[in-house]
Short mmCIF file of C-alpha atoms in Angstrom, two decimals:
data_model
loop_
_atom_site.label_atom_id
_atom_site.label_comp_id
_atom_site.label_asym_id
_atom_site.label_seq_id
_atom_site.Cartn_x
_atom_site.Cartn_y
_atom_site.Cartn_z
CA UNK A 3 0.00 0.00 0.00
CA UNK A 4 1.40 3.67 -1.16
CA UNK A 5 0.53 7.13 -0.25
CA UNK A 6 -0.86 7.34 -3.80
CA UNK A 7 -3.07 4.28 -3.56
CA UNK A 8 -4.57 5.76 -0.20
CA UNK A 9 -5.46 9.24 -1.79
CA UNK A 10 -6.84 7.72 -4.32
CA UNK A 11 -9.62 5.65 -2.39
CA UNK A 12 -9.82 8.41 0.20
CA UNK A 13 -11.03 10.92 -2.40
CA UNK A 14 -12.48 8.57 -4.37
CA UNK A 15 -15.13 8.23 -0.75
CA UNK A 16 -14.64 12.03 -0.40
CA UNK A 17 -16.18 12.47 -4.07
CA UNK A 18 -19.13 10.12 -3.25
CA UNK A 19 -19.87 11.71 0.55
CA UNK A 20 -19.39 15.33 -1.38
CA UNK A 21 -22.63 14.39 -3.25
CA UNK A 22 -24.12 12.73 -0.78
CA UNK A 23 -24.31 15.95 1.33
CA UNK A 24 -24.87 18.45 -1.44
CA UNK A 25 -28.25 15.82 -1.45
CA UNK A 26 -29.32 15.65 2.43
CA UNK A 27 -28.29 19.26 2.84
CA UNK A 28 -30.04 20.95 -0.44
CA UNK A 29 -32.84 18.21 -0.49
CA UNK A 30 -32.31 18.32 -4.41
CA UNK A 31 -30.62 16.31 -6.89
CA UNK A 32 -30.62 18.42 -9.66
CA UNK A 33 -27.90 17.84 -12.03
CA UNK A 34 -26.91 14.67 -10.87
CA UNK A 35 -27.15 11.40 -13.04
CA UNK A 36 -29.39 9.04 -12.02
CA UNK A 37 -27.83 6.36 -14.74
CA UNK A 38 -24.22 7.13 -13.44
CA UNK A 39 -25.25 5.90 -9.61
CA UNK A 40 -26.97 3.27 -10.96
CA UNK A 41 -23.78 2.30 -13.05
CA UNK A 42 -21.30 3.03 -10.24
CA UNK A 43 -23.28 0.59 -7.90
CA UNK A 44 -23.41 -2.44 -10.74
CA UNK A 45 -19.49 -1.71 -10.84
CA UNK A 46 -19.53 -1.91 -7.01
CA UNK A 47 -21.72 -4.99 -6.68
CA UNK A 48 -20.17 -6.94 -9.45
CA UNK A 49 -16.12 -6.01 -8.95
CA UNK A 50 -17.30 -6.95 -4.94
CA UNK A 51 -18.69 -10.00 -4.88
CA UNK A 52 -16.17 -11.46 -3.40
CA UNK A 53 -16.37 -9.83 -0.36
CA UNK A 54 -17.67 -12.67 1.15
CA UNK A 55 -14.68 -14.98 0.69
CA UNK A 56 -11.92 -13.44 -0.11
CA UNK A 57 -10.43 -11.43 2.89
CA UNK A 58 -7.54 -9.18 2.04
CA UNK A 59 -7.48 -6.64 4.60
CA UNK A 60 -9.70 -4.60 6.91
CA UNK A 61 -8.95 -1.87 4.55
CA UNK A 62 -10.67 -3.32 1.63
CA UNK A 63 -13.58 -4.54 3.06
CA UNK A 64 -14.59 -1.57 4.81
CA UNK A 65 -14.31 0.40 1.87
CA UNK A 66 -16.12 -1.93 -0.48
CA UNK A 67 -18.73 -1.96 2.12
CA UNK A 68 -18.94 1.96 2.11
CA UNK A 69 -19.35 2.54 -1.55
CA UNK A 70 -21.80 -0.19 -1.83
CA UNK A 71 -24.13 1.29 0.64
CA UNK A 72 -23.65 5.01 -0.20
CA UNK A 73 -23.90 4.72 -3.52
CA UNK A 74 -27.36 2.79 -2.67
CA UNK A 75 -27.75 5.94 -0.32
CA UNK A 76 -27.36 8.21 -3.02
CA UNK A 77 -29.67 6.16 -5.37
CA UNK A 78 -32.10 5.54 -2.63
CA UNK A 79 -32.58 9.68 -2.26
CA UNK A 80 -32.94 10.10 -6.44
CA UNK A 81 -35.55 7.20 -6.35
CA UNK A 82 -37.45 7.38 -3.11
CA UNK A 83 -37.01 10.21 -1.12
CA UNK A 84 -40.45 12.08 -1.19
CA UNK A 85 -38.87 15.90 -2.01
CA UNK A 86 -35.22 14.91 -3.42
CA UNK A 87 -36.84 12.84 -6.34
CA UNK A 88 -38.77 15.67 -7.48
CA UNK A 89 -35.82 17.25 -8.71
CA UNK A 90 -34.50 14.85 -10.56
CA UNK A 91 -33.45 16.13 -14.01
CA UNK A 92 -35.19 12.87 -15.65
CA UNK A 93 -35.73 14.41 -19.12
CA UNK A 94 -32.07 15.50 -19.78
CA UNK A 95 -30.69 12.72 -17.59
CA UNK A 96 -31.84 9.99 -21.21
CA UNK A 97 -28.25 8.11 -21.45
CA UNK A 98 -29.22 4.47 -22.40
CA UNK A 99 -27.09 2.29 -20.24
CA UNK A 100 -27.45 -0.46 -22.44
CA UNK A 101 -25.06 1.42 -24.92
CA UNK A 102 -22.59 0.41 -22.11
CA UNK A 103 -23.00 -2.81 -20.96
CA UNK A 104 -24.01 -4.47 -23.59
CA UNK A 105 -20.06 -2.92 -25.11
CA UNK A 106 -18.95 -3.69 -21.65
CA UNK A 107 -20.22 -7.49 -21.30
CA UNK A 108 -18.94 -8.55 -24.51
CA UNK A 109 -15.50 -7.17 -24.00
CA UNK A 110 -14.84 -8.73 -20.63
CA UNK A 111 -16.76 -12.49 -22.18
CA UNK A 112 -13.88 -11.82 -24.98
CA UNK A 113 -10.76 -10.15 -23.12
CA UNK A 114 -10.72 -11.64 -19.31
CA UNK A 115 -7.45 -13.27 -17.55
CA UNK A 116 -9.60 -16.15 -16.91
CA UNK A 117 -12.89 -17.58 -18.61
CA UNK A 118 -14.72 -17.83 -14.44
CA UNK A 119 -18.16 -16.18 -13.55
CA UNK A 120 -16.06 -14.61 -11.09
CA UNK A 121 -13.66 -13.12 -13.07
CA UNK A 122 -15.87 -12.33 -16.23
CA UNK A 123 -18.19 -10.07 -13.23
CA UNK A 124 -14.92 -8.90 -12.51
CA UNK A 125 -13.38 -7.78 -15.38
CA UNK A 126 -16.64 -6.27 -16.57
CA UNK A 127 -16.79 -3.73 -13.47
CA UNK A 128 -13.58 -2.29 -14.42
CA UNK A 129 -14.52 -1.69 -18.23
CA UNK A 130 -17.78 -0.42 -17.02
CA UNK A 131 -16.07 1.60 -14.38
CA UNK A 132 -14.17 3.11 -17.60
CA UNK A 133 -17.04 4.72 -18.95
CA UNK A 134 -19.82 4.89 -16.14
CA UNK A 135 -19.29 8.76 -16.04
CA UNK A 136 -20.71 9.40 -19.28
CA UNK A 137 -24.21 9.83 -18.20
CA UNK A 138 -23.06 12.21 -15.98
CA UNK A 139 -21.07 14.39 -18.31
CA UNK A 140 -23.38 14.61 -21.18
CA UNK A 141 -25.85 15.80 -18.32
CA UNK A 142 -23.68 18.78 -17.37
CA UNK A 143 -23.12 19.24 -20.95
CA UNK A 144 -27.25 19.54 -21.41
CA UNK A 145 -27.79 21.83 -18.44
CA UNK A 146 -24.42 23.80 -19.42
CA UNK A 147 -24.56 25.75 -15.82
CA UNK A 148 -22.82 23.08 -12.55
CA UNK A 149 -23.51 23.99 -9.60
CA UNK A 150 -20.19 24.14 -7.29
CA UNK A 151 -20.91 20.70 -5.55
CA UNK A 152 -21.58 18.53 -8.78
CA UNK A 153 -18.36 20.44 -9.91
CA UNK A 154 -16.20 19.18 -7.42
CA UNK A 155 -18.22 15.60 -7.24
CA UNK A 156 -16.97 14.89 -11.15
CA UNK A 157 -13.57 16.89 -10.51
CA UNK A 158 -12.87 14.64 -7.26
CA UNK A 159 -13.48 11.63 -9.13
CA UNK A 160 -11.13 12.61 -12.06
CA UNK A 161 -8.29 13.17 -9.07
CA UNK A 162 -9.36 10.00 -7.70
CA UNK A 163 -8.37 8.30 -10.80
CA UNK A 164 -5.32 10.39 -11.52
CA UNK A 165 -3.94 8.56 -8.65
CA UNK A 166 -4.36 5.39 -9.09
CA UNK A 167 -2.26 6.01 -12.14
CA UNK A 168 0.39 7.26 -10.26
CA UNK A 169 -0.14 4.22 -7.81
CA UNK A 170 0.27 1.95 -11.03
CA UNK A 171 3.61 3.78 -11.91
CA UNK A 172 5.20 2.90 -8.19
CA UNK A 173 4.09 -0.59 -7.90
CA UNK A 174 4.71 -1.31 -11.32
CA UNK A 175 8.73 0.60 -10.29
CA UNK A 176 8.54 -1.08 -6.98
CA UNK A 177 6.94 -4.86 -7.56
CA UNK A 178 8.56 -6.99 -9.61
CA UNK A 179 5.96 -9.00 -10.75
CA UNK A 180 3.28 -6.38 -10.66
CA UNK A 181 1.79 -6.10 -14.26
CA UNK A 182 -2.35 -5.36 -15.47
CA UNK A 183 -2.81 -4.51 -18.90
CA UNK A 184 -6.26 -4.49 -18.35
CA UNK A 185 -6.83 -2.10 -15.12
CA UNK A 186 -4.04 0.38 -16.66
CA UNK A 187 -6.02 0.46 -20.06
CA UNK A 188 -9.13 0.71 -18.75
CA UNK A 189 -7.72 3.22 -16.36
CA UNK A 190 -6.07 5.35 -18.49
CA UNK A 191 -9.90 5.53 -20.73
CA UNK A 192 -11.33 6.65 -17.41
CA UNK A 193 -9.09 9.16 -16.68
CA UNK A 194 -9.34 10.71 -20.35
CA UNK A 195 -13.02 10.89 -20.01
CA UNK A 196 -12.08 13.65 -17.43
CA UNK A 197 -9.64 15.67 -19.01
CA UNK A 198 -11.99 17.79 -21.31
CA UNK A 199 -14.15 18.20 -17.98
CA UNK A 200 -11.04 19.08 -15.84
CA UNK A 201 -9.86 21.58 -18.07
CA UNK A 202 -13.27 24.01 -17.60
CA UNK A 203 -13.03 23.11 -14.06
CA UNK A 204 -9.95 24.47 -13.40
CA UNK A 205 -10.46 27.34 -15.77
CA UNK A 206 -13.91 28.27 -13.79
CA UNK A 207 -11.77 28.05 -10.42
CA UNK A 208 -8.72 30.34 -11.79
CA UNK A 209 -11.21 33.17 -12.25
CA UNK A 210 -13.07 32.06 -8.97
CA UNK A 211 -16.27 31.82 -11.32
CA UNK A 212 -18.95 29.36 -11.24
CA UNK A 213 -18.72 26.75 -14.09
CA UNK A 214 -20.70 27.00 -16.94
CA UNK A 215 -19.56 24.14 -19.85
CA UNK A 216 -19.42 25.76 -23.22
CA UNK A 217 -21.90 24.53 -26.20
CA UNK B 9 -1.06 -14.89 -9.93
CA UNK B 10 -0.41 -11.85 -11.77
CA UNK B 11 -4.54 -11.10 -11.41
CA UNK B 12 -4.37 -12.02 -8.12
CA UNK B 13 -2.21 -8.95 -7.68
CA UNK B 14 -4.55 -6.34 -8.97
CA UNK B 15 -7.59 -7.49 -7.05
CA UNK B 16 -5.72 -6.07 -4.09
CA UNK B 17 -6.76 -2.75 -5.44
CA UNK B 18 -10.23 -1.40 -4.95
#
């Protein structure tokens, strides 16, 4: 475990509690991305399931346990909730997710390390991982004006992914047999997703500005 | 083995 590899799962839970809050506090979800929770916890679920037998650490478990149940918080509050569902953005929020899983499904039944349930669910949650954010981007790009917290939901997910590259880099320096074409590729797609979104970010937050994505 | 590895990760 690396100092890289620990900021990256801490503010990959600070992105998800971020959103969480802007949800309980505001009572609203507007702008948020119904399909991308829903996508995030099929990621969770399926790249988890073995949770039950396989023990690594204390660290892991707890935090597969924590993003399981507050990203079902966070869907919970879109779906249920009697005053946050009402402002659910459900005619701009029309991603289909089956233009991702479908993709998704095949590629992991065709490229897997092993041909096992366990590791076809597997390697499916980190190709869907890949592109879950989509939703949630073409969302912002519809409603043009993010508000500060959905901002800094999507940016602290992009950071959260820019370290696990650098976590990559110093194991793959550090462990000598430490090699995963398939994480690192479908890492590096992730983290690309971001950049186009990173780049307004930061150029909203230079001029202290709220963000408004162009046309 | 080598997948083994990477499920160390979250």
């Amino acid at each position: 475990m690396n100092i890289f590899r620990v900021s990256a799962d801490i503010l990959h839970l600070l992105s998800i509690l971020v959103l969480l809050l802007k949800i309980h506090a505001t009572k609203s979800c507007a702008g948020i991305s119904l399909k991308t929770q829903e996508l995030y916890l099929a990621v969770f679920v399926t790249r988890y399931l073995d949770l039950f037998w396989n023990f690594h650490s204390l660290y892991n478990s707890v935090f597969k346990v924590v993003y399981i149940a507050t990203s079902s918080m966070i869907i919970w509050y879109m779906k249920r909730h009697r005053g946050v569902k009402q402002t659910y953005d459900k005619d701009h929020d029309t991603f289909r997710y089956l233009f991702l899983i479908v993709p998704c499904a095949v590629l992991a039944l065709i490229v897997n390390g092993r041909f096992s349930l366990f590791e076809i669910l597997w390697t499916f949650s980190i190709y869907l991982e890949a592109v879950a954010i989509l939703p949630q981007l073409v969302l912002l790009q519809r409603t043009k004006n993010v508000d500060n917290l959905t901002g800094n939901y999507v940016f602290l997910l992009g950071l959260y992914r820019a370290f696990y590259i650098l976590n990559w880099i110093y194991r793959y320096a550090t462990e000598p047999h430490y090699s995963a074409w398939i994480v690192w590729l479908s890492g590096l797609v992730q983290t690309g997703l971001y950049l186009d979104f990173f780049y307004y970010y930061l150029q909203a937050w230079k001029q202290s500005k709220k963000l408004q994505l162009p046309s | 083995a080598a997948g083994e590895e990477v499920k160390d990760e979250l």
